[in-house]
Coordinates of C-alpha atoms in Angstrom, one line a residue:
M20 CA 65.3 -53.5 -37.6
A21 CA 66.1 -56.8 -35.9
R22 CA 62.8 -56.7 -34.1
R23 CA 60.9 -56.0 -37.3
A24 CA 62.6 -58.8 -39.1
A25 CA 61.8 -61.2 -36.3
A26 CA 58.2 -60.1 -36.3
A27 CA 58.0 -60.6 -40.0
A28 CA 59.5 -64.1 -39.7
R29 CA 57.0 -65.1 -37.1
L30 CA 54.2 -63.8 -39.4
L31 CA 55.5 -65.6 -42.4
R32 CA 55.7 -68.9 -40.5
R33 CA 51.9 -68.8 -40.2
L34 CA 51.4 -69.9 -43.8
G35 CA 48.3 -71.9 -44.7
P36 CA 45.7 -72.5 -47.4
L37 CA 42.4 -70.6 -47.4
A38 CA 39.7 -72.8 -48.9
A39 CA 37.4 -69.9 -49.7
E40 CA 40.0 -68.4 -52.0
P41 CA 41.4 -71.1 -54.3
P42 CA 44.6 -70.3 -56.2
M43 CA 44.4 -69.3 -59.9
R44 CA 44.6 -72.5 -61.9
G45 CA 48.1 -73.2 -63.3
M46 CA 49.8 -70.3 -61.6
P47 CA 52.1 -70.6 -58.6
H48 CA 51.4 -68.3 -55.7
T49 CA 52.2 -67.7 -52.0
Q50 CA 49.5 -67.2 -49.4
Y51 CA 50.3 -65.2 -46.3
E52 CA 48.2 -65.4 -43.2
F53 CA 48.9 -62.8 -40.6
A54 CA 48.3 -63.0 -36.9
N55 CA 46.9 -60.0 -35.0
H56 CA 48.6 -60.2 -31.7
T57 CA 46.2 -57.9 -30.0
K58 CA 42.9 -59.6 -30.9
N59 CA 44.4 -63.1 -31.3
S60 CA 42.7 -63.5 -34.7
C61 CA 44.0 -64.1 -38.2
R62 CA 44.6 -61.5 -40.8
R63 CA 45.0 -62.8 -44.4
F64 CA 46.7 -61.5 -47.5
H65 CA 46.8 -63.3 -50.8
W66 CA 49.7 -62.6 -53.1
I67 CA 49.8 -63.2 -56.8
P68 CA 53.2 -62.5 -58.3
S69 CA 52.1 -61.6 -61.8
L70 CA 48.7 -60.1 -62.0
Q71 CA 48.3 -58.9 -65.5
H72 CA 46.1 -55.8 -66.2
P73 CA 43.5 -56.1 -63.5
L74 CA 41.6 -53.2 -65.1
C75 CA 41.0 -55.1 -68.2
G76 CA 38.2 -57.2 -66.7
P77 CA 34.5 -56.3 -66.6
R78 CA 34.1 -52.8 -65.3
T79 CA 31.1 -50.8 -64.2
N80 CA 29.4 -48.8 -66.9
V81 CA 26.8 -47.0 -64.9
E82 CA 25.9 -44.3 -67.4
T83 CA 24.4 -46.6 -70.1
Y84 CA 21.8 -45.9 -72.7
E85 CA 19.4 -48.2 -70.9
G86 CA 20.0 -46.3 -67.7
Q87 CA 19.0 -43.1 -69.4
C88 CA 15.9 -44.7 -70.8
S89 CA 14.8 -46.0 -67.4
A90 CA 15.6 -42.7 -65.9
N91 CA 13.3 -41.1 -68.5
K92 CA 10.4 -43.2 -67.2
A93 CA 11.0 -42.7 -63.5
S94 CA 7.7 -41.5 -62.1
E95 CA 9.0 -40.0 -58.9
V96 CA 11.6 -37.7 -60.4
Q97 CA 10.2 -34.2 -61.2
K98 CA 11.8 -31.7 -63.4
R99 CA 14.6 -29.8 -61.5
T100 CA 12.8 -30.1 -58.1
F101 CA 16.1 -30.9 -56.4
G102 CA 18.6 -28.6 -58.1
S103 CA 19.3 -25.8 -55.7
A104 CA 19.0 -22.3 -57.2
A105 CA 18.8 -23.9 -60.7
A106 CA 15.1 -24.4 -60.1
Q107 CA 14.7 -20.6 -60.0
I108 CA 16.3 -19.9 -63.4
Q109 CA 14.0 -18.4 -66.0
R110 CA 14.4 -19.0 -69.7
N111 CA 16.4 -16.2 -71.3
P112 CA 13.9 -14.4 -73.6
A113 CA 16.8 -13.2 -75.9
Y114 CA 17.0 -16.7 -77.3
S115 CA 15.0 -17.5 -80.4
E116 CA 12.6 -20.4 -80.6
L117 CA 13.2 -23.2 -83.1
N118 CA 11.1 -23.1 -86.3
S119 CA 10.7 -25.2 -89.5
D120 CA 13.2 -23.1 -91.4
D121 CA 15.9 -23.9 -88.8
V122 CA 15.2 -27.6 -89.2
S123 CA 15.3 -27.4 -93.0
Y124 CA 18.7 -25.7 -92.8
F125 CA 20.1 -28.3 -90.5
K126 CA 18.9 -31.0 -92.8
S127 CA 20.6 -29.3 -95.7
I128 CA 24.0 -29.6 -94.0
L129 CA 23.5 -32.9 -92.1
G130 CA 21.0 -34.8 -94.1
D131 CA 17.8 -36.3 -92.8
N132 CA 19.7 -38.9 -90.7
G133 CA 21.7 -36.2 -88.9
V134 CA 18.6 -34.3 -87.7
V135 CA 16.5 -36.2 -85.1
Q136 CA 13.0 -35.1 -84.2
D137 CA 11.7 -38.4 -83.1
E138 CA 10.2 -37.8 -79.6
D139 CA 11.6 -41.0 -78.0
R140 CA 15.2 -40.4 -79.3
V141 CA 15.1 -36.8 -78.3
A142 CA 13.6 -37.6 -74.9
V143 CA 16.6 -39.8 -74.1
A144 CA 19.0 -36.9 -74.9
N145 CA 16.9 -34.5 -72.8
V146 CA 17.5 -36.3 -69.5
D147 CA 20.7 -37.1 -67.6
W148 CA 21.5 -40.7 -66.7
M149 CA 20.3 -40.3 -63.1
G150 CA 16.9 -38.9 -64.2
K151 CA 17.5 -35.7 -62.2
Y152 CA 17.8 -33.0 -64.9
R153 CA 15.3 -32.9 -67.7
G154 CA 15.1 -30.4 -70.6
A155 CA 12.6 -29.7 -73.3
S156 CA 14.6 -29.7 -76.5
Q157 CA 12.8 -30.7 -79.7
L158 CA 15.9 -31.3 -81.8
L159 CA 18.9 -33.5 -81.7
L160 CA 21.7 -32.9 -84.2
L161 CA 24.3 -35.5 -85.1
P162 CA 27.2 -33.9 -87.0
K163 CA 29.9 -36.1 -88.5
S164 CA 32.7 -33.6 -88.9
T165 CA 34.2 -30.4 -87.5
V166 CA 33.0 -28.5 -90.6
E167 CA 29.4 -29.6 -89.8
V168 CA 29.8 -28.5 -86.2
S169 CA 31.1 -25.1 -87.5
K170 CA 28.1 -24.6 -89.8
I171 CA 25.7 -25.5 -87.0
L172 CA 27.2 -23.0 -84.5
S173 CA 27.6 -20.3 -87.1
Y174 CA 23.9 -20.6 -87.9
C175 CA 22.8 -20.8 -84.3
N176 CA 24.9 -17.8 -83.3
T177 CA 23.3 -15.7 -86.1
R178 CA 19.8 -16.9 -85.2
R179 CA 20.6 -16.8 -81.5
L180 CA 19.5 -20.3 -80.9
A181 CA 20.9 -21.7 -77.7
V182 CA 23.0 -24.9 -78.0
V183 CA 24.0 -27.7 -75.6
P184 CA 26.9 -29.9 -76.7
Q185 CA 26.5 -33.5 -75.6
G186 CA 28.9 -36.4 -75.4
G187 CA 28.2 -39.6 -73.5
N188 CA 25.8 -37.7 -71.2
T189 CA 27.4 -39.3 -68.1
G190 CA 27.7 -36.1 -66.1
L191 CA 26.4 -35.6 -62.5
V192 CA 25.7 -31.9 -62.4
G193 CA 23.3 -31.3 -65.3
G194 CA 25.9 -29.9 -67.7
S195 CA 25.2 -32.1 -70.7
V196 CA 21.4 -31.8 -71.0
P197 CA 19.2 -28.8 -71.9
V198 CA 17.6 -26.6 -69.3
Y199 CA 14.9 -25.5 -71.6
D200 CA 14.6 -25.9 -75.4
E201 CA 18.3 -25.6 -76.4
V202 CA 19.3 -27.5 -79.6
I203 CA 21.3 -30.6 -78.6
V204 CA 24.5 -31.1 -80.6
S205 CA 25.7 -34.7 -80.0
L206 CA 29.3 -35.5 -80.9
A207 CA 28.7 -39.3 -80.9
G208 CA 29.1 -39.5 -84.6
M209 CA 32.6 -38.1 -84.5
D210 CA 34.4 -41.2 -83.2
K211 CA 37.5 -41.7 -85.3
I212 CA 41.0 -42.3 -84.2
I213 CA 43.1 -40.0 -86.3
S214 CA 46.6 -41.1 -85.5
F215 CA 48.8 -42.7 -82.9
D216 CA 52.5 -41.9 -82.3
K217 CA 53.9 -45.3 -81.2
V218 CA 57.3 -43.7 -80.2
N219 CA 55.9 -41.0 -77.9
G220 CA 52.5 -42.5 -77.1
I221 CA 50.5 -39.5 -78.4
L222 CA 47.0 -40.2 -79.4
T223 CA 45.0 -37.9 -81.7
C224 CA 41.3 -38.6 -82.0
E225 CA 37.8 -37.0 -82.5
A226 CA 35.8 -35.9 -79.5
G227 CA 33.1 -38.6 -79.8
C228 CA 35.4 -41.5 -79.1
V229 CA 34.3 -43.6 -76.1
L230 CA 37.0 -43.7 -73.4
E231 CA 36.9 -47.5 -73.2
N232 CA 37.4 -47.9 -76.9
L233 CA 40.4 -45.6 -76.7
S234 CA 41.8 -47.5 -73.7
T235 CA 41.5 -50.8 -75.7
F236 CA 43.2 -49.3 -78.7
V237 CA 46.2 -47.8 -76.9
E238 CA 46.6 -50.9 -74.7
N239 CA 47.0 -53.0 -77.8
E240 CA 49.9 -50.6 -78.7
G241 CA 51.5 -50.9 -75.3
F242 CA 50.2 -47.8 -73.6
I243 CA 47.3 -46.8 -71.4
M244 CA 45.0 -43.8 -71.2
P245 CA 46.0 -41.4 -68.3
L246 CA 42.3 -41.2 -67.4
D247 CA 40.1 -44.0 -66.0
L248 CA 36.5 -43.7 -65.0
G249 CA 33.7 -45.9 -63.9
A250 CA 31.7 -44.5 -66.9
K251 CA 34.5 -45.4 -69.4
G252 CA 32.1 -47.6 -71.4
S253 CA 29.8 -44.6 -72.1
C254 CA 31.7 -41.4 -71.7
H255 CA 33.3 -39.5 -74.6
I256 CA 36.9 -38.2 -74.5
G257 CA 35.5 -34.8 -75.6
G258 CA 33.3 -34.6 -72.6
N259 CA 36.1 -35.8 -70.4
V260 CA 38.3 -32.9 -71.6
S261 CA 35.5 -30.4 -71.4
T262 CA 34.8 -31.3 -67.8
N263 CA 38.5 -31.9 -66.9
A264 CA 37.4 -35.3 -65.5
G265 CA 39.7 -36.7 -62.8
G266 CA 39.1 -40.4 -62.1
L267 CA 41.0 -43.3 -60.6
R268 CA 44.5 -42.7 -62.0
F269 CA 44.7 -39.0 -61.0
I270 CA 47.1 -39.8 -58.1
R271 CA 49.6 -41.3 -60.6
Y272 CA 49.1 -39.3 -63.8
G273 CA 47.5 -36.1 -62.8
S274 CA 44.8 -34.1 -64.5
L275 CA 44.0 -33.6 -68.2
H276 CA 45.5 -30.2 -68.0
G277 CA 48.8 -32.0 -67.9
N278 CA 48.1 -34.8 -70.4
V279 CA 46.2 -33.0 -73.2
L280 CA 48.7 -31.7 -75.7
G281 CA 46.4 -30.1 -78.2
L282 CA 42.8 -29.4 -79.1
E283 CA 40.6 -28.4 -82.0
V284 CA 37.7 -26.3 -80.9
V285 CA 34.8 -24.7 -82.7
M286 CA 33.9 -21.3 -81.3
A287 CA 30.4 -19.9 -80.8
D288 CA 30.5 -18.1 -84.2
G289 CA 31.6 -21.2 -86.1
T290 CA 35.3 -20.3 -86.2
I291 CA 37.5 -23.4 -86.1
L292 CA 40.4 -22.9 -83.6
D293 CA 43.2 -25.2 -84.6
M294 CA 45.4 -25.9 -81.5
L295 CA 45.9 -29.6 -82.3
T296 CA 49.6 -29.8 -81.6
T297 CA 51.4 -32.9 -80.5
L298 CA 54.4 -31.0 -79.1
R299 CA 55.4 -31.7 -75.5
K300 CA 56.9 -28.3 -75.2
D301 CA 55.6 -25.1 -76.8
N302 CA 56.1 -21.7 -75.1
T303 CA 54.8 -19.4 -77.8
G304 CA 52.2 -17.1 -76.3
Y305 CA 49.2 -18.0 -74.2
D306 CA 48.4 -21.7 -73.9
L307 CA 44.8 -21.2 -75.0
K308 CA 43.8 -24.9 -74.8
H309 CA 43.5 -24.6 -71.0
L310 CA 40.6 -22.3 -71.4
F311 CA 38.6 -25.1 -72.9
I312 CA 39.7 -27.9 -70.7
G313 CA 37.1 -27.9 -67.9
S314 CA 34.9 -25.1 -69.4
E315 CA 32.0 -27.6 -69.9
G316 CA 31.3 -26.5 -73.4
S317 CA 30.5 -23.0 -72.4
L318 CA 33.4 -21.4 -74.3
G319 CA 33.6 -23.6 -77.4
V320 CA 32.9 -27.2 -78.6
V321 CA 35.9 -29.5 -78.5
T322 CA 36.0 -31.6 -81.7
K323 CA 39.5 -33.2 -81.7
I324 CA 42.1 -34.0 -79.0
S325 CA 45.7 -35.0 -78.8
V326 CA 46.6 -36.7 -75.5
L327 CA 49.8 -38.1 -74.0
T328 CA 49.4 -41.7 -73.0
P329 CA 51.8 -43.4 -70.5
A330 CA 53.5 -46.7 -71.3
K331 CA 51.6 -49.8 -70.1
L332 CA 53.5 -51.5 -67.3
P333 CA 53.6 -55.3 -66.9
S334 CA 53.2 -55.6 -63.1
N335 CA 49.8 -54.8 -61.5
N336 CA 48.5 -55.6 -58.1
V337 CA 45.2 -54.7 -56.4
A338 CA 44.6 -55.0 -52.6
F339 CA 41.3 -54.6 -50.8
L340 CA 41.9 -53.6 -47.1
S341 CA 39.9 -52.7 -44.1
C342 CA 40.6 -50.1 -41.4
N343 CA 39.1 -49.6 -38.1
D344 CA 38.9 -45.8 -38.3
Y345 CA 39.4 -42.8 -40.6
T346 CA 42.7 -41.9 -38.8
S347 CA 44.1 -45.3 -39.9
C348 CA 43.1 -44.6 -43.5
Q349 CA 45.0 -41.3 -43.4
K350 CA 48.1 -42.9 -41.9
L351 CA 47.9 -45.7 -44.4
L352 CA 47.8 -43.2 -47.3
L353 CA 51.0 -41.5 -45.9
A354 CA 52.6 -45.0 -45.4
A355 CA 51.7 -46.0 -49.0
R356 CA 53.2 -42.8 -50.4
R357 CA 56.4 -43.4 -48.5
N358 CA 56.8 -47.1 -49.0
L359 CA 55.1 -47.8 -52.3
G360 CA 56.2 -44.5 -53.9
E361 CA 56.5 -44.6 -57.7
I362 CA 54.4 -47.8 -58.1
L363 CA 51.3 -46.5 -56.3
S364 CA 48.6 -45.9 -59.0
A365 CA 45.4 -45.7 -57.0
F366 CA 44.3 -45.2 -53.4
E367 CA 40.5 -45.3 -53.0
F368 CA 38.5 -45.4 -49.8
M369 CA 34.9 -46.3 -48.9
D370 CA 33.0 -46.4 -45.7
H371 CA 31.1 -49.5 -44.6
H372 CA 27.7 -48.0 -45.7
C373 CA 29.1 -48.0 -49.3
I374 CA 30.1 -51.7 -49.0
D375 CA 26.7 -52.6 -47.6
L376 CA 24.9 -50.8 -50.4
A377 CA 27.1 -52.4 -53.1
M378 CA 26.4 -55.9 -51.7
R379 CA 22.7 -55.2 -51.7
H380 CA 22.3 -53.7 -55.2
L381 CA 25.1 -54.8 -57.4
E382 CA 24.7 -58.1 -59.3
G383 CA 27.6 -60.6 -59.3
V384 CA 29.8 -58.9 -56.7
Q385 CA 31.3 -60.7 -53.7
N386 CA 32.5 -59.1 -50.5
P387 CA 36.3 -59.7 -50.4
L388 CA 36.2 -59.4 -46.6
P389 CA 32.9 -60.9 -45.4
A390 CA 34.0 -61.4 -41.8
S391 CA 35.3 -57.8 -41.4
Q392 CA 33.2 -55.5 -39.2
T393 CA 35.4 -52.4 -39.7
K394 CA 34.1 -48.9 -40.6
F395 CA 36.4 -48.2 -43.6
Y396 CA 37.8 -50.0 -46.6
V397 CA 40.7 -49.0 -48.9
L398 CA 41.5 -50.2 -52.4
I399 CA 45.1 -49.9 -53.4
E400 CA 46.5 -50.5 -56.8
T401 CA 50.2 -50.7 -57.7
T402 CA 51.6 -50.6 -61.2
G403 CA 55.3 -51.1 -62.0
S404 CA 57.8 -52.5 -64.4
D405 CA 59.6 -55.0 -62.2
E406 CA 57.5 -57.9 -60.9
S407 CA 60.0 -59.0 -58.2
Y408 CA 60.7 -55.4 -57.1
D409 CA 57.0 -54.6 -56.8
K410 CA 56.3 -57.7 -54.9
T411 CA 59.0 -57.0 -52.4
K412 CA 57.8 -53.4 -51.9
L413 CA 54.1 -54.4 -51.5
E414 CA 54.9 -57.3 -49.2
A415 CA 57.0 -55.0 -46.9
F416 CA 54.3 -52.4 -46.9
L417 CA 51.6 -54.9 -45.9
L418 CA 53.7 -56.4 -43.1
R419 CA 54.6 -52.9 -41.8
S420 CA 51.0 -51.8 -42.0
M421 CA 49.8 -54.9 -40.1
E422 CA 52.4 -54.5 -37.4
D423 CA 51.5 -50.8 -37.0
G424 CA 47.8 -51.6 -36.6
L425 CA 46.8 -49.5 -39.7
V426 CA 45.2 -52.5 -41.5
A427 CA 42.6 -54.8 -39.8
D428 CA 42.2 -57.2 -42.6
G429 CA 42.9 -57.5 -46.3
V430 CA 43.1 -59.5 -49.5
I431 CA 45.4 -59.1 -52.6
A432 CA 43.7 -60.2 -55.8
Q433 CA 45.0 -63.5 -57.1
D434 CA 43.6 -63.2 -60.6
I435 CA 41.9 -60.8 -63.0
S436 CA 38.5 -61.9 -61.8
Q437 CA 39.2 -61.0 -58.2
A438 CA 40.8 -57.7 -59.2
S439 CA 37.7 -56.8 -61.3
N440 CA 35.5 -57.7 -58.4
F441 CA 37.4 -55.3 -56.2
W442 CA 37.1 -52.5 -58.7
R443 CA 33.5 -53.3 -59.4
I444 CA 32.6 -52.7 -55.8
R445 CA 34.4 -49.3 -55.8
E446 CA 33.1 -48.1 -59.1
G447 CA 29.6 -49.6 -58.6
I448 CA 28.7 -47.5 -55.6
S449 CA 27.3 -44.8 -57.8
E450 CA 25.2 -47.3 -59.7
A451 CA 24.0 -49.0 -56.5
S452 CA 22.9 -45.7 -55.0
V453 CA 20.7 -44.8 -58.0
K454 CA 18.9 -48.2 -57.6
V455 CA 17.7 -47.1 -54.1
G456 CA 15.9 -44.0 -55.3
A457 CA 16.9 -40.4 -55.3
V458 CA 20.5 -39.5 -54.8
Y459 CA 22.0 -36.1 -53.9
K460 CA 25.5 -36.2 -55.1
Y461 CA 28.3 -33.8 -54.0
D462 CA 31.8 -33.9 -55.3
L463 CA 34.1 -32.1 -52.9
S464 CA 37.8 -31.3 -52.5
I465 CA 38.6 -31.1 -48.8
P466 CA 41.9 -31.3 -46.9
V467 CA 42.4 -35.0 -46.2
E468 CA 42.5 -34.7 -42.4
K469 CA 39.0 -33.0 -42.5
L470 CA 37.6 -35.0 -45.4
Y471 CA 35.3 -37.4 -43.6
D472 CA 34.0 -34.9 -41.1
I473 CA 31.3 -33.6 -43.5
V474 CA 29.9 -37.2 -43.8
E475 CA 29.4 -37.4 -40.1
E476 CA 28.0 -33.9 -39.9
M477 CA 25.4 -34.8 -42.6
R478 CA 24.4 -38.0 -40.7
C479 CA 23.7 -35.9 -37.6
R480 CA 21.7 -33.4 -39.6
L481 CA 19.6 -35.9 -41.6
G482 CA 19.2 -38.7 -39.0
D483 CA 17.0 -41.5 -40.3
N484 CA 15.6 -39.4 -43.2
A485 CA 18.4 -40.5 -45.6
E486 CA 21.4 -42.7 -45.9
V487 CA 24.8 -40.9 -46.1
L488 CA 27.7 -42.5 -48.0
G489 CA 31.3 -41.3 -48.1
Y490 CA 33.8 -42.6 -50.6
G491 CA 36.3 -41.3 -53.1
H492 CA 39.9 -40.7 -54.2
L493 CA 41.6 -40.2 -50.8
G494 CA 44.9 -39.8 -52.4
D495 CA 43.6 -36.6 -54.1
G496 CA 41.5 -35.3 -51.2
N497 CA 38.4 -35.9 -53.3
L498 CA 35.3 -36.9 -51.4
H499 CA 32.1 -38.2 -53.1
L500 CA 29.3 -37.4 -50.7
N501 CA 26.2 -39.3 -51.7
I502 CA 22.9 -38.8 -49.8
V503 CA 20.4 -41.5 -50.7
S504 CA 16.6 -41.2 -50.1
S505 CA 13.5 -42.7 -51.5
K506 CA 12.6 -39.6 -53.5
Y507 CA 13.8 -36.0 -54.1
D508 CA 12.3 -33.8 -51.4
D509 CA 12.6 -30.1 -50.7
N510 CA 12.9 -30.6 -47.0
T511 CA 15.8 -33.0 -47.4
L512 CA 17.5 -30.6 -49.8
A513 CA 17.1 -27.7 -47.4
Q514 CA 18.9 -29.8 -44.8
I515 CA 21.8 -30.4 -47.2
E516 CA 22.1 -27.0 -49.0
P517 CA 23.6 -24.5 -48.5
F518 CA 25.2 -26.2 -45.4
V519 CA 27.4 -28.6 -47.5
Y520 CA 28.8 -25.6 -49.5
E521 CA 29.2 -23.4 -46.5
W522 CA 31.1 -26.2 -44.6
T523 CA 33.3 -26.9 -47.6
S524 CA 34.1 -23.2 -48.1
A525 CA 35.0 -22.9 -44.4
Q526 CA 37.7 -25.6 -44.9
R527 CA 38.9 -23.7 -48.0
G528 CA 37.8 -26.6 -50.1
S529 CA 36.2 -26.8 -53.6
V530 CA 32.5 -27.4 -54.2
S531 CA 33.5 -29.3 -57.3
A532 CA 36.6 -31.5 -57.3
E533 CA 36.1 -33.3 -60.7
H534 CA 32.5 -33.3 -61.8
G535 CA 32.3 -29.6 -62.9
L536 CA 29.6 -27.0 -62.0
G537 CA 27.0 -27.5 -64.7
L538 CA 23.6 -26.4 -63.8
M539 CA 23.6 -27.8 -60.3
K540 CA 26.5 -25.6 -59.0
A541 CA 26.7 -22.6 -61.3
E542 CA 25.3 -20.4 -58.6
K543 CA 27.6 -22.0 -56.0
I544 CA 31.0 -21.0 -57.6
H545 CA 31.4 -18.1 -55.1
Y546 CA 31.9 -20.7 -52.4
S547 CA 35.2 -21.6 -54.0
K548 CA 36.2 -18.6 -56.1
S549 CA 36.6 -14.9 -55.3
P550 CA 34.3 -12.3 -56.8
E551 CA 37.2 -11.0 -58.8
A552 CA 38.0 -14.4 -60.3
V553 CA 34.3 -15.1 -61.2
Q554 CA 34.0 -11.7 -62.8
L555 CA 37.1 -12.4 -64.9
M556 CA 35.6 -15.7 -66.0
A557 CA 32.5 -13.9 -67.0
S558 CA 34.6 -11.5 -69.1
V559 CA 36.2 -14.4 -70.9
K560 CA 32.7 -15.9 -71.6
K561 CA 31.4 -12.7 -73.0
L562 CA 34.5 -12.3 -75.2
L563 CA 34.4 -15.8 -76.7
D564 CA 30.6 -16.2 -76.8
P565 CA 29.0 -12.7 -76.8
N566 CA 25.5 -14.1 -77.5
S567 CA 25.8 -16.7 -74.8
I568 CA 24.5 -19.5 -77.0
L569 CA 26.9 -22.2 -75.7
N570 CA 25.5 -24.3 -72.9
P571 CA 23.5 -21.5 -71.2
Y572 CA 22.6 -21.4 -67.5
K573 CA 25.7 -23.5 -66.7
V574 CA 29.1 -23.0 -65.0
L575 CA 28.7 -19.2 -64.1
P576 CA 26.0 -17.4 -62.2
Q577 CA 23.4 -15.6 -64.3
S578 CA 24.0 -12.4 -62.3
V579 CA 27.6 -12.0 -63.7
L580 CA 26.5 -12.5 -67.3

């Protein structure tokens, strides 16, 4: 202990201003400059005692309407040429084809404005934001209420018209766009906040509410949403629930299975299933809402949600660190859990390929560590209720990590602008990759000690044919493996699949950590689930949607249906 205190004292004596990082105007701060005794070079950390809400600044909204429009026009992207076995799926002849009588009925319940046949507007809803998946629907429906959704599904079930529910259309696996000519039912018009319990922090709202709007609303009431995504400016809470989205706060607040208290769902036959409870504890029978959380609209259409929101805490800090190797990242995670404990709210990692890509293709971002030549970067966020306590914990953690050689360089944000810049880099990797060309995206859960091995394996397999990026939620064991190329190519795909799934299965990992299965991975579920489990899922699907009209060709293999 005495030696550690002496080392800390020696480090703290090396205080000095950093001209490239001016202090925030009007706010006192302390700057720490650390010496690396091995390399005889300086390591720096900037400390801001009271950084308020770093996540309130400008954030990346990659899945925007404009992005969808531009994707629609991308000349190099061909319909489903990249999508694994999805390319081999044939249209189910049991489904009816849309006719003028169907359109007339929908207009009778929705009005002319609720039935969209304009080619340009329907075209946007037919393609995902990356321009990878493209359907051929001729009809977009815009219901404004649960009753209207019920009437739509009841009619479609009777006519055996296939339906695809659509929220913000920010998915990555083709789950929110048609495969063929399914009727698109958009929940965008159902965007009302129904109630908010200010004592318990329970929000009840419609499924079409945009996540960022909900975040702003609850923050004004002194709470935060338990879910935070890079697509928060576009994605809908109904889609988040339907895909069991994970996101940046998972390490602190867990999954939506733990935060969603109740749901209202419209079944395939139009039955409205009211499970919209706000009770924290209810042990009466089966907890049916969990069937629909993560079912990707294949069992029912979520129309209303009640969700538990945590209290907003006043002390927030964001650090951007560099590490020399992946082993150091793992050890840093363990150290953060032990030393930061209850205030740790995010632990994200990126390799240097991600940083280079972000610097090339994201406008307005700055490299927090321009002199660093390390292979890995880590973004840590802490959130707590006691500013002084949090500062002491974080300071001790950084000192210890420097002494132990886990951190090569790093910066703590001094103001909201810097914190937003840090998050912009992390969240903008997906946006930057799309600007290069074609992107093969894989969302994997892998034991942390093996997590980066698949990135290096793919680099060996692909060589100079593609750029391989590895980043994600290290605290949750969730890797985002992005493979960037100039265009979608069957030869490149053959090098990636099924190898990436076989490798993940061999590690007893999951082929979908948080993005769902959709169309892309429906035939790959066997890599993560036993035949018995998949067959039971198929039985549930047949029970709740006997005509299979809800989001067909998605989630489950066609062979079990």
